[in-house]
Structure formats: structure tokens, C-alpha cells
Amino acid sequence: MKKIALIMGALLLVTSMVAVAQTVNDDFSSMRGWTAGPGDWVVRGGRLVQQDAGEPLARIDRRVNQGSSYELEFSIRYVDGGFRNQEEFMAGIYHAGFGIHLGVDNPALGRRAWGSGESYLLWLNLDTRPETRRNNPEHYGFRAQVYHSTDNSTMRLARDPALRRDPELSRYVVDDYMSIDIIRALRDWGVDLSIDDLAMVLNQDVPINIRVNPRTGEIGVLDPTAPIRFFFRVDPAVLRGNYVSLRTNKLAVSYPYFSVY
């Protein structure tokens, strides 16, 4: 009986440790728990700020247990960046992005890296450069993208053959790349939005909410403008890492909180 009690106690301890590890409530009174990589990461006024608008590989990592289903939530606000000079800004030529790596295994803590261990990067990308439209149309416009990082130096835009066969989604992708043309999709759904309209959200916090099931590979991203959640599936084996990574590309931004539950 004593042996059984000891075993049960150990199991309860492990369970409680997992629950604690998977619950995060950062209000950014400090950077405790976060490891900064490239970029200029500071805490100011209760916000985590990446204030280098020229850094293409800005990244900051946090340990988060991701062995079971969880919901992740944070807000992001534009600070600076997204264009090379005033002339390109006036011409509507932009290039910037931000996102989050999920399921990170073996990140390059404190170091510069293209990928982030083995993980998936959920990415919002704005690119209106003429050369992108000509040479890499899968990146052109305002797009929701999924990248697959296989290590700290290798990461590629993910592909899904089902996208090409889908009668609806195939209209918003190039080939079978997991890169959705958000502006075109919204127009077809009755929302008249242009890239110029994105300026409306520059001075406010944009909420991001993501549900992840590492057992099935299902990810659900909540539309920040409506109570609609968009679901897709990835390889569940990649989602079972111990870190998440926030990152930006040539964009200065701030975050008032970060929660996982």
C-alpha cells in the first residue's frame, strides 16, 4: 500500500509539473522566461518591444511545454518599419512580416538563425515589391503562410497537394504552397479590403489567438476581426517541441502580453 501511495504521489507530481509548464501568463513587467536572439528586444511600459525595424531575422524564444492541446494568445502592435524609404512608402511598396514558431525543438537560443529548430512557423507576410510579383508570386501581397523549419538553418514554405485540388482554396494559393492571399479571399467573402486599408490597424493592438492539438496536428487560428476560426492540419510529430519563438522581418512591434493555457 505504501509503495502504491508513493507511485501515485509521483504521478500527481509529474502531472502538476506538466500543467504548470504549459500555463504561461506574461504581462511583460520583465523579460523573465524569454531568451532574446537577433533584434533589439526590450521591456518598456509593460510591453515587450522589438525596436529594430531593419532586422530581417528578429527572434525571441520561450520555453513552453506543448505535449498536449493548448490555446495561445497574444496581441501585437505596429511600431515602425515595413518599407525601405519614403519614396517606396508613397508608391505602396512594402515588405515586412511577423509570426510565431510552434513546437520548436532545439532552438538557436540567443543566436542568429534562419529557422528555429524543428517547428512550424505561422507567418503573416506583406510583400508588394514588383520583383516578388515577377519571381515569387507565392509571396506577393498580404498572405497567411506556414513554413516548415527542419533545423536552425533550413526552413521552407510548406506545401500541401490538397490545396491545388480544393475548388475554393486553390483560387487563393500559387501551386500547392501553404500561402493564402488574404485580400483576395476576403473580397470573395464580401469584405472589401485593400492593402492600403491595413493602415487602419497600425495604432492598435491586434489580438492573435491560436489553438493547437499536437496529437492530431490540427491548428485553429481565430480571425481577429470576427468570431471565425480557420483550421488546417500539419504533421503532429513536429508540434511536440518545448519552445515557441516570436519573430519579425524588418518590422518593429510590441506585445502587451503572452498567454498559453
XYZ file of N, CA and C in Angstrom, residues 79 117 132 160:
12
model
N 5.043 49.273 -34.603
C 5.845 50.379 -34.096
C 6.515 51.133 -35.240
N 14.930 25.521 -34.905
C 14.866 24.088 -34.647
C 13.937 23.393 -35.626
N 9.027 40.587 -56.421
C 8.371 39.435 -55.802
C 7.219 38.965 -56.677
N 1.080 21.662 -49.578
C 0.006 20.707 -49.333
C -0.714 20.454 -50.662
